XYZ file of C-alpha atoms in Angstrom:
773
model
C -34.531 -231.023 -176.508
C -36.111 -227.681 -177.229
C -39.334 -228.836 -175.665
C -37.525 -229.480 -172.357
C -35.792 -226.105 -172.175
C -38.985 -224.069 -171.818
C -39.929 -225.296 -168.332
C -36.403 -224.699 -167.092
C -36.503 -221.164 -168.377
C -39.914 -220.644 -166.773
C -38.673 -221.938 -163.417
C -35.754 -219.515 -163.459
C -38.173 -216.713 -164.152
C -40.292 -217.784 -161.180
C -37.275 -217.874 -158.891
C -36.244 -214.448 -160.107
C -39.622 -212.934 -159.381
C -39.819 -214.695 -156.039
C -36.612 -213.061 -154.895
C -37.659 -209.722 -156.319
C -40.955 -209.854 -154.444
C -39.258 -211.180 -151.349
C -36.637 -208.454 -151.417
C -39.259 -205.839 -152.169
C -41.270 -207.113 -149.204
C -38.239 -206.914 -146.948
C -37.372 -203.436 -148.180
C -40.995 -202.354 -147.842
C -41.097 -203.677 -144.293
C -37.846 -201.930 -143.441
C -39.103 -198.742 -145.065
C -42.397 -199.049 -143.223
C -40.557 -199.375 -139.927
C -38.273 -196.462 -140.781
C -41.176 -194.234 -141.764
C -42.998 -195.156 -138.561
C -39.915 -194.452 -136.462
C -39.509 -191.065 -138.208
C -43.072 -190.163 -137.258
C -44.501 -190.164 -140.791
C -47.582 -192.082 -139.618
C -48.048 -190.003 -136.496
C -45.993 -188.637 -133.634
C -43.656 -191.123 -131.988
C -42.422 -190.754 -128.413
C -38.948 -189.340 -127.962
C -36.348 -191.161 -125.909
C -37.024 -188.626 -123.155
C -40.714 -189.591 -123.136
C -39.798 -193.262 -123.161
C -37.577 -192.559 -120.165
C -40.358 -190.654 -118.388
C -43.746 -191.680 -119.783
C -46.565 -189.303 -118.849
C -48.699 -191.194 -116.340
C -51.205 -189.544 -114.036
C -50.497 -190.592 -110.455
C -52.968 -190.229 -107.597
C -51.981 -188.598 -104.330
C -51.839 -191.332 -101.693
C -52.934 -190.722 -98.091
C -51.075 -192.928 -95.628
C -52.001 -193.654 -92.018
C -49.521 -193.674 -89.158
C -49.605 -197.500 -89.194
C -48.714 -197.658 -92.884
C -52.139 -198.286 -94.407
C -53.584 -196.408 -97.377
C -56.548 -194.344 -96.167
C -57.492 -193.160 -99.644
C -56.329 -191.270 -102.701
C -57.000 -188.042 -104.528
C -57.356 -188.429 -108.292
C -59.379 -187.134 -111.228
C -59.533 -189.982 -113.749
C -56.646 -192.212 -112.746
C -56.629 -193.842 -109.303
C -53.090 -195.035 -109.799
C -50.366 -195.706 -107.256
C -47.418 -197.614 -108.777
C -45.713 -200.588 -107.162
C -42.233 -201.947 -107.802
C -41.528 -205.348 -109.352
C -40.470 -206.645 -105.926
C -43.988 -205.924 -104.653
C -45.531 -208.255 -107.244
C -45.994 -211.902 -106.204
C -44.302 -214.525 -108.396
C -47.587 -216.221 -109.282
C -48.965 -212.938 -110.652
C -45.969 -212.501 -112.949
C -46.089 -216.171 -113.943
C -49.815 -215.935 -114.727
C -49.181 -212.872 -116.888
C -46.384 -214.486 -118.883
C -48.173 -217.820 -119.292
C -51.332 -216.136 -120.568
C -50.145 -213.088 -122.475
C -46.598 -213.768 -123.702
C -45.153 -217.247 -123.098
C -41.835 -216.402 -124.878
C -41.528 -213.023 -123.125
C -37.971 -213.569 -121.916
C -36.868 -214.904 -125.352
C -37.730 -211.971 -127.627
C -36.799 -208.304 -127.878
C -40.278 -206.832 -128.040
C -41.666 -208.658 -131.092
C -42.528 -212.346 -131.039
C -41.658 -213.511 -134.594
C -43.230 -216.957 -134.169
C -46.409 -215.489 -132.752
C -46.576 -212.886 -135.509
C -46.148 -215.507 -138.228
C -48.804 -217.728 -136.629
C -51.236 -214.826 -136.361
C -50.586 -213.922 -140.017
C -51.078 -217.446 -141.357
C -54.187 -218.244 -139.291
C -55.548 -214.679 -139.275
C -55.503 -214.550 -135.476
C -57.797 -217.561 -134.970
C -55.095 -219.423 -133.038
C -54.056 -216.520 -130.824
C -52.710 -213.039 -131.267
C -49.114 -211.958 -131.488
C -49.136 -208.913 -129.242
C -46.324 -209.099 -126.675
C -46.397 -207.515 -123.233
C -44.042 -204.816 -124.527
C -46.404 -204.080 -127.411
C -49.372 -203.931 -125.054
C -47.492 -201.469 -122.862
C -46.622 -199.313 -125.875
C -50.311 -199.280 -126.834
C -51.326 -198.210 -123.302
C -48.728 -195.484 -123.082
C -48.237 -194.025 -126.524
C -50.723 -195.062 -129.203
C -54.346 -194.213 -129.791
C -57.191 -196.436 -130.924
C -57.118 -196.535 -134.783
C -59.954 -196.527 -137.284
C -60.082 -198.700 -140.443
C -57.880 -201.542 -141.642
C -55.008 -199.323 -142.748
C -55.143 -197.482 -139.423
C -54.924 -200.740 -137.484
C -51.964 -201.854 -139.593
C -50.114 -198.592 -139.032
C -50.832 -198.730 -135.296
C -49.424 -202.251 -135.147
C -46.258 -201.038 -136.873
C -45.948 -198.170 -134.389
C -46.455 -200.608 -131.510
C -43.645 -202.804 -132.882
C -41.280 -199.859 -133.129
C -42.115 -198.541 -129.658
C -41.939 -202.050 -128.174
C -38.385 -202.526 -129.440
C -37.419 -199.127 -128.060
C -38.962 -199.981 -124.687
C -36.948 -203.198 -124.646
C -33.795 -201.156 -125.228
C -34.726 -198.662 -122.515
C -35.991 -200.945 -119.725
C -35.367 -204.366 -118.256
C -37.936 -207.133 -118.688
C -38.940 -206.771 -115.044
C -39.449 -203.012 -115.413
C -41.697 -203.523 -118.446
C -43.905 -205.962 -116.541
C -44.030 -203.539 -113.622
C -44.984 -200.625 -115.899
C -47.627 -202.655 -117.735
C -49.401 -203.839 -114.600
C -49.198 -200.355 -113.084
C -50.757 -198.834 -116.200
C -53.719 -201.100 -116.969
C -57.278 -199.955 -116.206
C -59.152 -202.686 -114.306
C -62.443 -200.660 -114.093
C -64.170 -199.118 -111.035
C -61.315 -196.619 -110.555
C -58.920 -199.569 -110.274
C -56.090 -198.025 -112.286
C -53.030 -200.239 -112.005
C -52.467 -203.486 -110.181
C -52.304 -201.980 -106.690
C -55.700 -200.299 -106.945
C -57.111 -203.450 -108.541
C -55.880 -205.679 -105.717
C -57.308 -203.319 -103.105
C -60.643 -202.776 -104.850
C -61.410 -206.373 -105.875
C -59.775 -208.230 -102.988
C -59.137 -205.675 -100.223
C -55.407 -206.364 -100.044
C -52.014 -205.332 -101.388
C -50.692 -207.078 -104.556
C -48.029 -208.996 -102.631
C -50.792 -210.598 -100.517
C -52.812 -211.921 -103.477
C -53.431 -215.658 -103.720
C -52.751 -217.526 -106.972
C -56.419 -217.746 -107.975
C -56.858 -214.016 -107.258
C -53.893 -213.147 -109.443
C -55.465 -215.295 -112.166
C -58.656 -213.200 -112.010
C -56.736 -209.954 -112.519
C -54.559 -211.367 -115.294
C -57.695 -212.676 -116.984
C -59.105 -209.149 -116.989
C -56.131 -207.917 -119.032
C -57.687 -209.381 -122.178
C -60.761 -207.141 -121.845
C -61.674 -205.762 -118.436
C -65.112 -204.641 -119.602
C -65.966 -208.130 -120.832
C -64.339 -210.071 -118.004
C -65.869 -207.917 -115.260
C -65.982 -209.843 -111.938
C -68.768 -207.651 -110.574
C -71.164 -207.833 -113.518
C -70.106 -211.092 -115.224
C -68.938 -213.365 -112.454
C -69.359 -216.697 -114.296
C -67.638 -215.456 -117.454
C -64.797 -214.031 -115.355
C -64.491 -217.298 -113.456
C -64.139 -219.191 -116.747
C -61.477 -216.748 -117.856
C -59.688 -217.196 -114.505
C -59.686 -220.941 -115.049
C -58.238 -220.450 -118.536
C -55.373 -218.489 -116.989
C -54.811 -221.260 -114.447
C -54.799 -223.749 -117.329
C -52.083 -221.723 -119.070
C -50.032 -221.667 -115.874
C -50.216 -225.481 -115.718
C -49.405 -225.775 -119.437
C -46.135 -223.858 -119.002
C -45.133 -225.559 -115.771
C -45.819 -222.808 -113.221
C -48.289 -224.971 -111.278
C -48.992 -228.702 -111.254
C -52.084 -230.301 -112.727
C -53.291 -231.097 -109.214
C -52.878 -227.451 -108.168
C -54.702 -226.320 -111.302
C -57.667 -228.616 -110.634
C -57.819 -227.520 -106.999
C -57.673 -223.801 -107.822
C -60.189 -224.067 -110.659
C -62.704 -225.654 -108.284
C -62.590 -222.687 -105.918
C -65.469 -220.191 -106.052
C -64.913 -216.570 -106.999
C -64.104 -214.757 -103.768
C -64.438 -211.080 -104.681
C -64.169 -208.639 -101.774
C -65.316 -205.509 -103.569
C -64.023 -202.310 -101.958
C -64.697 -199.411 -104.331
C -62.388 -196.454 -103.782
C -64.013 -193.079 -104.170
C -63.852 -189.752 -102.405
C -67.189 -190.449 -100.688
C -66.559 -194.007 -99.525
C -64.038 -195.913 -97.464
C -62.243 -195.151 -94.221
C -61.827 -191.635 -92.801
C -63.925 -189.901 -95.472
C -64.477 -186.727 -93.447
C -60.797 -186.485 -92.612
C -59.838 -187.038 -96.259
C -62.080 -184.190 -97.353
C -60.522 -181.938 -94.691
C -57.108 -182.993 -95.988
C -58.149 -182.189 -99.557
C -59.019 -178.615 -98.543
C -55.757 -178.343 -96.588
C -53.683 -179.561 -99.547
C -55.415 -177.183 -101.958
C -54.272 -174.324 -99.732
C -50.801 -175.816 -99.248
C -50.000 -176.132 -102.978
C -50.719 -172.429 -103.461
C -47.992 -171.540 -100.979
C -45.507 -174.291 -101.888
C -44.574 -174.316 -105.571
C -42.525 -176.695 -107.686
C -38.936 -175.668 -108.532
C -40.184 -174.353 -111.898
C -42.760 -172.126 -110.149
C -45.844 -174.122 -111.125
C -48.271 -175.575 -108.597
C -48.360 -179.202 -107.569
C -51.507 -180.978 -108.738
C -52.856 -183.108 -105.894
C -54.783 -185.268 -108.395
C -52.012 -185.980 -110.928
C -48.557 -185.585 -109.376
C -48.402 -188.698 -107.191
C -47.764 -187.004 -103.853
C -47.555 -189.107 -100.710
C -49.165 -187.564 -97.643
C -48.231 -189.117 -94.299
C -50.883 -188.538 -91.648
C -51.233 -189.131 -87.917
C -54.481 -191.086 -88.302
C -54.226 -194.688 -87.090
C -56.344 -196.841 -89.406
C -57.210 -199.287 -86.600
C -58.346 -196.561 -84.232
C -60.197 -194.828 -87.067
C -62.070 -198.057 -87.763
C -62.896 -198.393 -84.062
C -64.166 -194.816 -84.013
C -66.375 -195.256 -87.066
C -67.742 -198.544 -85.728
C -68.574 -196.908 -82.384
C -70.367 -194.016 -84.083
C -72.316 -196.379 -86.303
C -73.370 -198.698 -83.468
C -74.607 -195.942 -81.169
C -76.073 -193.497 -83.664
C -78.130 -196.199 -85.369
C -79.691 -197.121 -82.037
C -80.088 -193.540 -80.821
C -81.725 -192.543 -84.099
C -84.262 -195.363 -83.784
C -85.382 -193.970 -80.422
C -85.482 -190.450 -81.815
C -87.846 -191.635 -84.559
C -90.065 -193.333 -81.960
C -90.318 -190.100 -79.998
C -90.946 -187.984 -83.095
C -93.766 -189.681 -84.922
C -96.404 -187.292 -86.257
C -98.763 -188.460 -83.505
C -96.272 -187.534 -80.782
C -94.789 -184.496 -82.495
C -96.874 -182.903 -85.278
C -93.989 -180.565 -86.181
C -91.410 -183.351 -86.364
C -88.452 -183.162 -86.264
C -88.689 -179.669 -84.755
C -89.790 -179.003 -81.182
C -91.265 -175.856 -79.606
C -91.319 -173.851 -82.842
C -94.091 -171.890 -84.486
C -95.018 -172.617 -88.103
C -93.379 -169.444 -89.376
C -90.112 -170.370 -87.615
C -90.116 -173.798 -89.257
C -90.864 -172.172 -92.617
C -87.839 -169.882 -92.163
C -85.579 -172.855 -91.402
C -86.790 -174.714 -94.489
C -86.403 -171.610 -96.648
C -82.772 -171.166 -95.590
C -82.047 -174.848 -96.129
C -83.595 -174.770 -99.607
C -81.602 -171.719 -100.688
C -78.379 -173.161 -99.270
C -78.830 -176.489 -101.084
C -76.642 -177.664 -103.964
C -79.793 -178.141 -106.052
C -80.779 -174.464 -105.698
C -77.305 -173.299 -106.702
C -77.206 -175.637 -109.712
C -80.613 -174.496 -110.999
C -79.612 -170.878 -110.445
C -76.518 -171.399 -112.620
C -78.752 -172.861 -115.316
C -80.602 -169.546 -115.468
C -83.928 -170.620 -113.924
C -85.996 -167.967 -112.224
C -86.667 -168.158 -108.475
C -90.282 -169.142 -109.090
C -89.196 -171.955 -111.408
C -86.686 -173.183 -108.862
C -89.273 -173.144 -106.068
C -91.694 -175.074 -108.247
C -89.056 -177.735 -108.958
C -88.603 -178.295 -105.216
C -92.256 -179.354 -105.009
C -92.129 -181.868 -107.853
C -91.728 -185.508 -106.873
C -88.640 -187.287 -108.175
C -86.849 -190.594 -107.803
C -83.907 -190.351 -105.429
C -81.624 -192.394 -103.224
C -81.621 -191.322 -99.578
C -79.883 -192.325 -96.371
C -81.609 -194.963 -94.250
C -80.153 -196.710 -91.194
C -82.329 -199.780 -91.782
C -81.393 -200.521 -95.417
C -78.439 -202.335 -96.936
C -75.483 -199.992 -97.330
C -77.656 -197.470 -95.444
C -79.361 -196.315 -98.638
C -82.824 -196.750 -100.100
C -84.520 -195.701 -103.316
C -87.665 -193.651 -102.905
C -89.846 -190.988 -104.494
C -90.321 -187.631 -102.789
C -90.085 -183.933 -103.490
C -86.713 -182.234 -102.953
C -88.372 -180.074 -100.285
C -89.547 -183.174 -98.425
C -86.056 -184.658 -98.713
C -84.622 -181.605 -96.925
C -87.006 -182.160 -94.014
C -86.327 -185.900 -94.120
C -82.592 -185.361 -93.711
C -83.164 -182.968 -90.827
C -84.702 -185.820 -88.839
C -81.266 -187.461 -88.539
C -79.078 -186.686 -85.543
C -75.538 -185.573 -86.335
C -72.290 -186.358 -84.562
C -68.596 -185.560 -84.424
C -65.661 -187.307 -82.800
C -61.926 -186.655 -82.638
C -59.211 -188.514 -80.756
C -55.729 -187.130 -80.099
C -52.478 -188.099 -78.427
C -51.956 -185.158 -76.026
C -48.165 -185.399 -75.790
C -47.634 -185.019 -79.548
C -50.900 -183.513 -80.769
C -51.225 -186.398 -83.241
C -54.861 -186.900 -84.202
C -55.543 -190.639 -84.262
C -59.219 -190.702 -85.312
C -61.579 -188.203 -86.953
C -65.292 -188.809 -87.613
C -67.196 -185.772 -88.876
C -70.640 -187.358 -89.203
C -72.623 -190.547 -89.670
C -72.165 -190.928 -93.459
C -70.123 -188.626 -95.685
C -71.953 -189.573 -98.855
C -75.202 -188.123 -97.524
C -74.047 -185.720 -94.765
C -71.030 -183.842 -96.048
C -70.858 -181.169 -93.375
C -67.856 -181.984 -91.172
C -68.925 -181.410 -87.571
C -65.379 -181.934 -86.259
C -63.990 -178.704 -87.666
C -66.673 -176.956 -89.739
C -69.433 -177.163 -87.158
C -69.455 -175.320 -83.835
C -72.030 -175.829 -81.093
C -72.597 -174.672 -77.531
C -70.168 -176.431 -75.227
C -72.425 -176.631 -72.177
C -70.751 -178.018 -69.050
C -67.685 -179.187 -70.997
C -66.517 -175.560 -70.712
C -66.650 -175.570 -66.901
C -63.149 -177.087 -66.476
C -61.650 -173.891 -67.902
C -63.403 -171.889 -65.190
C -62.123 -174.291 -62.535
C -58.618 -174.137 -64.016
C -58.578 -170.342 -63.727
C -59.731 -170.562 -60.102
C -57.170 -173.191 -59.147
C -54.413 -171.339 -61.000
C -55.163 -167.948 -59.418
C -56.618 -168.842 -56.023
C -54.775 -172.147 -55.458
C -58.016 -173.930 -54.713
C -57.927 -177.642 -53.954
C -60.487 -180.149 -55.244
C -61.340 -180.610 -51.573
C -62.183 -176.954 -50.928
C -65.906 -176.352 -50.642
C -68.436 -173.689 -51.568
C -72.170 -173.448 -50.757
C -74.672 -174.860 -53.228
C -77.250 -172.119 -52.908
C -78.801 -169.642 -55.306
C -76.054 -167.237 -56.367
C -76.350 -163.960 -58.246
C -73.801 -161.633 -59.828
C -75.011 -158.104 -59.560
C -75.640 -155.805 -62.539
C -72.751 -153.876 -64.104
C -70.182 -156.378 -62.809
C -67.962 -158.330 -65.217
C -69.626 -156.688 -68.204
C -73.110 -157.771 -67.107
C -75.876 -155.285 -67.793
C -78.373 -157.163 -65.654
C -78.251 -159.384 -62.611
C -77.234 -162.956 -63.473
C -78.651 -165.745 -61.299
C -78.061 -169.145 -62.922
C -80.037 -172.153 -61.713
C -78.857 -175.708 -61.390
C -79.972 -177.956 -64.251
C -82.701 -179.572 -62.140
C -83.721 -176.269 -60.547
C -82.777 -177.563 -57.081
C -80.111 -176.607 -54.547
C -78.646 -178.944 -51.939
C -78.154 -176.027 -49.488
C -74.907 -177.719 -48.439
C -71.265 -176.997 -49.034
C -69.926 -178.984 -51.964
C -66.275 -179.715 -52.630
C -65.076 -178.530 -55.998
C -64.593 -182.162 -57.012
C -68.198 -182.986 -56.184
C -69.488 -179.821 -57.799
C -67.709 -180.449 -61.117
C -68.648 -184.127 -61.096
C -72.310 -183.177 -60.782
C -72.142 -180.043 -62.985
C -73.422 -177.740 -60.246
C -74.023 -174.363 -61.905
C -74.086 -172.309 -58.698
C -70.523 -173.298 -57.779
C -69.275 -172.473 -61.274
C -70.992 -169.070 -61.027
C -69.194 -168.360 -57.733
C -65.846 -169.292 -59.245
C -66.133 -167.078 -62.326
C -67.231 -164.226 -60.073
C -64.072 -164.697 -58.008
C -61.583 -164.852 -60.889
C -63.461 -162.777 -63.470
C -64.433 -163.794 -67.021
C -61.268 -162.242 -68.450
C -59.054 -164.802 -66.712
C -61.161 -167.656 -68.044
C -61.069 -166.275 -71.585
C -57.283 -165.872 -71.401
C -56.788 -169.498 -70.372
C -59.197 -170.694 -73.074
C -57.370 -168.690 -75.748
C -54.006 -170.076 -74.609
C -55.448 -173.569 -74.949
C -56.172 -173.082 -78.636
C -59.669 -171.591 -78.870
C -59.654 -169.065 -81.698
C -63.225 -167.817 -81.611
C -64.166 -164.478 -80.095
C -65.324 -165.113 -76.502
C -67.246 -162.354 -74.737
C -65.906 -161.630 -71.246
C -69.222 -162.092 -69.455
C -70.138 -164.470 -66.591
C -72.541 -166.613 -68.661
C -69.626 -168.188 -70.539
C -69.044 -170.239 -67.379
C -71.992 -172.441 -68.337
C -70.803 -173.046 -71.906
C -72.918 -170.586 -73.871
C -70.182 -170.109 -76.488
C -70.053 -172.286 -79.623
C -66.898 -174.367 -80.112
C -65.942 -177.203 -82.457
C -64.736 -180.645 -81.443
C -61.299 -180.041 -82.975
C -60.464 -177.136 -80.675
C -62.162 -178.708 -77.669
C -60.015 -181.840 -77.901
C -56.871 -179.752 -78.350
C -57.719 -177.717 -75.253
C -58.446 -180.764 -73.074
C -55.128 -182.190 -74.231
C -53.459 -179.426 -72.176
C -54.791 -180.988 -68.954
C -53.543 -184.468 -69.900
C -50.160 -183.117 -71.072
C -49.171 -181.533 -67.744
C -50.283 -178.048 -68.695
C -48.614 -177.842 -72.133
C -50.887 -177.109 -75.089
C -49.919 -178.925 -78.306
C -51.794 -177.854 -81.404
C -53.539 -180.845 -83.008
C -51.660 -182.098 -86.051
C -52.919 -184.364 -88.829
C -50.160 -184.242 -91.487
C -46.575 -185.088 -90.563
C -44.876 -185.226 -93.974
C -45.461 -184.803 -97.708
C -43.259 -186.378 -100.382
C -43.293 -186.099 -104.164
C -43.456 -189.192 -106.379
C -39.668 -189.566 -106.173
C -39.602 -189.547 -102.374
C -38.309 -185.986 -101.986
C -39.638 -184.452 -98.762
C -41.683 -181.344 -99.564
C -43.157 -180.681 -96.119
C -42.415 -181.757 -92.572
C -44.483 -180.732 -89.572
C -42.943 -178.751 -86.721
C -44.895 -179.071 -83.436
C -46.488 -175.913 -82.049
C -46.662 -175.890 -78.270
C -47.404 -173.441 -75.477
C -46.990 -173.646 -71.695
C -50.372 -172.701 -70.250
C -50.740 -174.238 -66.787
C -48.282 -175.472 -64.194
C -47.970 -179.225 -63.737
C -49.686 -178.855 -60.331
C -52.729 -177.089 -61.759
C -52.998 -179.474 -64.738
C -52.821 -182.539 -62.501
C -55.369 -181.041 -60.123
C -57.738 -180.511 -63.027
C -57.260 -184.138 -64.106
C -58.035 -185.198 -60.544
C -61.200 -183.088 -60.561
C -62.367 -184.632 -63.812
C -61.628 -188.147 -62.571
C -64.418 -187.424 -60.098
C -66.848 -187.163 -63.046
C -66.353 -190.866 -63.830
C -66.086 -191.937 -60.170
C -69.230 -190.383 -58.755
C -70.687 -187.909 -61.205
C -72.394 -187.713 -64.586
C -69.896 -190.149 -66.133
C -70.226 -192.826 -63.462
C -72.014 -195.197 -65.828
C -68.643 -195.827 -67.478
C -67.662 -197.802 -64.409
C -70.567 -199.114 -62.376
C -73.653 -201.191 -62.960
C -76.648 -200.010 -60.976
C -79.046 -202.891 -60.403
C -82.172 -200.779 -60.137
C -81.304 -198.730 -63.218
C -79.619 -201.402 -65.329
C -82.694 -202.160 -67.408
C -83.301 -198.481 -68.125
C -79.634 -197.842 -68.928
C -79.500 -200.798 -71.318
C -82.404 -199.301 -73.223
C -80.799 -195.855 -73.378
C -77.048 -196.459 -73.462
C -75.540 -198.522 -76.295
C -73.204 -201.237 -75.010
C -73.977 -200.682 -71.315
C -72.593 -201.820 -68.862
C -68.988 -200.849 -69.679
C -67.274 -201.531 -66.345
C -64.009 -199.701 -66.990
C -61.552 -200.138 -64.122
C -58.705 -197.864 -65.213
C -58.305 -194.163 -64.351
C -60.460 -191.975 -66.615
C -60.892 -188.220 -66.485
C -63.809 -186.709 -68.289
C -66.657 -184.241 -68.483
C -70.166 -184.491 -69.830
C -71.996 -181.539 -71.320
C -75.651 -180.885 -72.068
C -77.024 -177.624 -73.393
C -80.428 -176.049 -72.917
C -83.349 -178.189 -74.150
C -80.949 -181.095 -74.756
C -79.894 -179.535 -78.072
C -76.296 -180.700 -77.651
C -74.742 -183.664 -75.891
C -71.006 -183.775 -75.229
C -68.501 -186.089 -73.623
C -64.805 -185.377 -73.251
C -62.825 -188.399 -72.072
C -59.139 -188.709 -71.192
C -56.638 -191.404 -70.313
C -52.935 -190.493 -69.978
C -52.073 -190.859 -73.692
C -55.398 -190.288 -75.443
C -57.940 -187.469 -75.348
C -61.226 -187.941 -77.185
C -64.169 -185.610 -77.690
C -67.659 -186.555 -78.849
C -70.617 -184.326 -79.745
C -74.140 -185.373 -80.768
C -77.063 -183.121 -81.724
C -79.552 -182.149 -84.384
C -78.938 -180.125 -87.513
C -80.801 -177.271 -85.811
C -81.026 -176.533 -82.094
C -84.782 -177.083 -82.266
C -84.175 -180.746 -83.178
C -83.630 -182.592 -79.902
C -84.958 -185.111 -77.408
C -87.695 -183.955 -75.051
C -86.100 -185.260 -71.847
C -82.698 -185.568 -70.230
C -82.951 -189.348 -70.101
C -81.983 -189.566 -73.774
C -80.878 -185.979 -74.424
C -78.043 -185.566 -71.923
C -74.404 -185.905 -72.920
C -74.064 -189.080 -70.840
C -76.699 -190.749 -73.058
C -76.043 -189.141 -76.447
C -72.235 -188.847 -76.562
C -70.639 -190.907 -73.786
C -71.568 -194.325 -75.284
C -69.571 -193.551 -78.437
C -66.501 -192.844 -76.306
C -67.047 -196.033 -74.305
C -67.480 -198.291 -77.342
C -64.443 -196.724 -79.017
C -62.205 -197.145 -75.976
C -63.294 -200.729 -75.342
C -62.360 -201.592 -78.931
C -59.012 -199.828 -78.510
C -58.205 -201.716 -75.328
C -58.960 -205.024 -77.059
C -55.999 -204.334 -79.379
C -52.938 -204.199 -77.138
C -50.744 -203.175 -80.077
C -52.317 -199.714 -79.942
C -50.698 -199.089 -76.573
C -53.573 -197.130 -75.063
C -52.728 -196.462 -71.427
C -54.593 -198.054 -68.541
C -52.242 -196.496 -65.999
C -52.804 -193.583 -63.652
C -52.085 -190.025 -64.762
C -48.557 -188.963 -63.883
C -48.423 -187.000 -60.617
C -45.873 -184.160 -60.308
C -42.958 -184.973 -58.028
C -43.691 -182.068 -55.691
C -47.443 -181.537 -55.833
C -48.283 -178.361 -53.940
C -52.078 -178.738 -54.124
C -53.834 -181.306 -51.963
C -55.969 -183.576 -54.112
C -56.642 -186.343 -51.570
C -60.000 -185.405 -50.099
C -60.114 -188.527 -47.911
C -57.344 -187.035 -45.762
C -59.324 -183.840 -45.291
C -62.416 -185.846 -44.395
C -60.465 -187.773 -41.749
C -59.086 -184.522 -40.348
C -62.574 -183.019 -40.145
C -63.863 -186.138 -38.416
C -61.167 -185.750 -35.789
C -62.125 -182.088 -35.293
C -65.832 -182.830 -34.741
C -67.658 -184.734 -32.030
C -70.353 -186.344 -34.183
C -70.989 -187.402 -37.780
C -73.887 -184.942 -37.848
C -71.465 -182.039 -38.067
C -70.304 -183.345 -41.457
C -73.783 -183.533 -42.954
C -73.530 -180.049 -44.448
C -70.620 -181.077 -46.675
C -70.819 -183.075 -49.940
C -67.553 -184.694 -50.968
């Protein structure tokens, strides 16, 4: 009997120690959790931080039609979405792949944890969605085995707290908003836009599977660099969705057979839609935050505080504008290169300059370059900096004929400066005259390579586009009619009159005079300088300057007669605002780009108040519109409407998209400065005013002849292509109607009546030959 008692005693001892070890393990685990929750192993988030986790939010720029134009951010391009904005298949894919029992646990999956412990993670991990969120928000990457264990404990504690603080739906929303999907795709919304060009709610099932697959390791499952590996991971996700009943086997097989359809749209400050406008907005916001503080007195951070900026830009019209600029400038530049080969122009791209003048231009450009400033900050001497500009280096430069308009090459930095000067520049702005809302803004051909914004930073001679302000002063003061006539002969303003020190005798652009009387409508349509000179002599430069200032021009304008021909430099922004006065029945409305700013909680921080000024009577404004309609009916803008058989071949070579054949009322004015240095076109329909400028970086960079160098060839085609695209989209509501005529128009604008009256007063047609209508 004694021999049988020993095993029984030994078994009891084993049971005793089992329960001791088991209890010790339980107590140790509890103690470990308590110590972690008390912060012994590192700081734990407070309930306040759990309630408001610190997440950097990008400022979002919204168009008037509700599209995201871009964002301002430093490291995190994140704009959160609500759970309702997530498609069901995205949520299902996440749960099926990452946490199948998500709705059955309280932050820790006991079964998954036990399985991971027994099989050492070879049959899947145990990290729940809540734990993954806690790791993203509150824990740092550990080092060493003990560190990883302690991190896991902290994740468990935080995960249970998150489950107490938030609903299951909120945790999923927070997790997907927080994850970094690479390429500045911070959060699910940025990821959907960058990889597929759409909002999350518009994702297809297979697209959601790609993004969920990236959650395991976005660097490894990178759809841009490792497409096949990412596709396999996508198919694994689809397999998990079928396994847990979210899709059928047939759907799984069908979706897995689909190719990867990545529509990569990287979001950066230098790429995307409305880049020039966004950079203007960035400068504007940096000034605004200095004057508009938070309630605690600190400044808003436009890169971190998740502001929403509502703009007047229409994304569809902006796209039309950028497409029009691209189509025309690419073609115009090709002709400019043909005309400026070294054989044709040894000083290319400069014309009519001496060597020392070119050297001065290059010297200024070199010293104003970012490279010069950077080397100066590094402490290099001027001689060392100059030497570096002559050393060849690998670089990526702009090129119209290459993919993405870039090519890799080797050249010296000094040669690259001259290379970039060979490219023509442009600016375009489009505005609704009744509200001042700017609908499109294009500051150049490519922001990445040409960062100077010619809409608002650049100012160039206005040429004949300034003449309407002279005519407006004459009609306002002298009650002229478009049908009144003046002689087209050489005209001089004597010395010491109107601030002139010497006699001023402007010539017509072709150096010829018709020696006939021209109606004002004919004279403006054909940009006759002699008539404009007579008008400014009659009203005085001061009257013209006053009207121009009231229409929004802020630059100092000398009160001298030569301003009549557009010798003053203006920018496209102010020019469009001023022309808007004519289309808006004489009321100037300052152009506006930002209508409202909200903080991340939707509180309105800024709301725009329109700034208007009555400048002209309705009669005068309508008369000016009537005058400028003559430009597109029988003047320098006629090519917008008609096809000339004998010139069609030539026009097709020069003018992108010709013939246009517009039938609706259009008022406009072309402008060309001396030596074809600047080409302008200002075009108006009742609810849209658009200005376009094209020219070289320096005034010495230009076409040799008017055929290509006039405003009707350089700038007008951009307007025409833009407007044709706008009219193709009826939702934009661009008017094709006539300009509204005042009920009691006191100025006669119907020159056909006057012609009939004159015919009745004369015996023969010959008596009318001295008058051009």
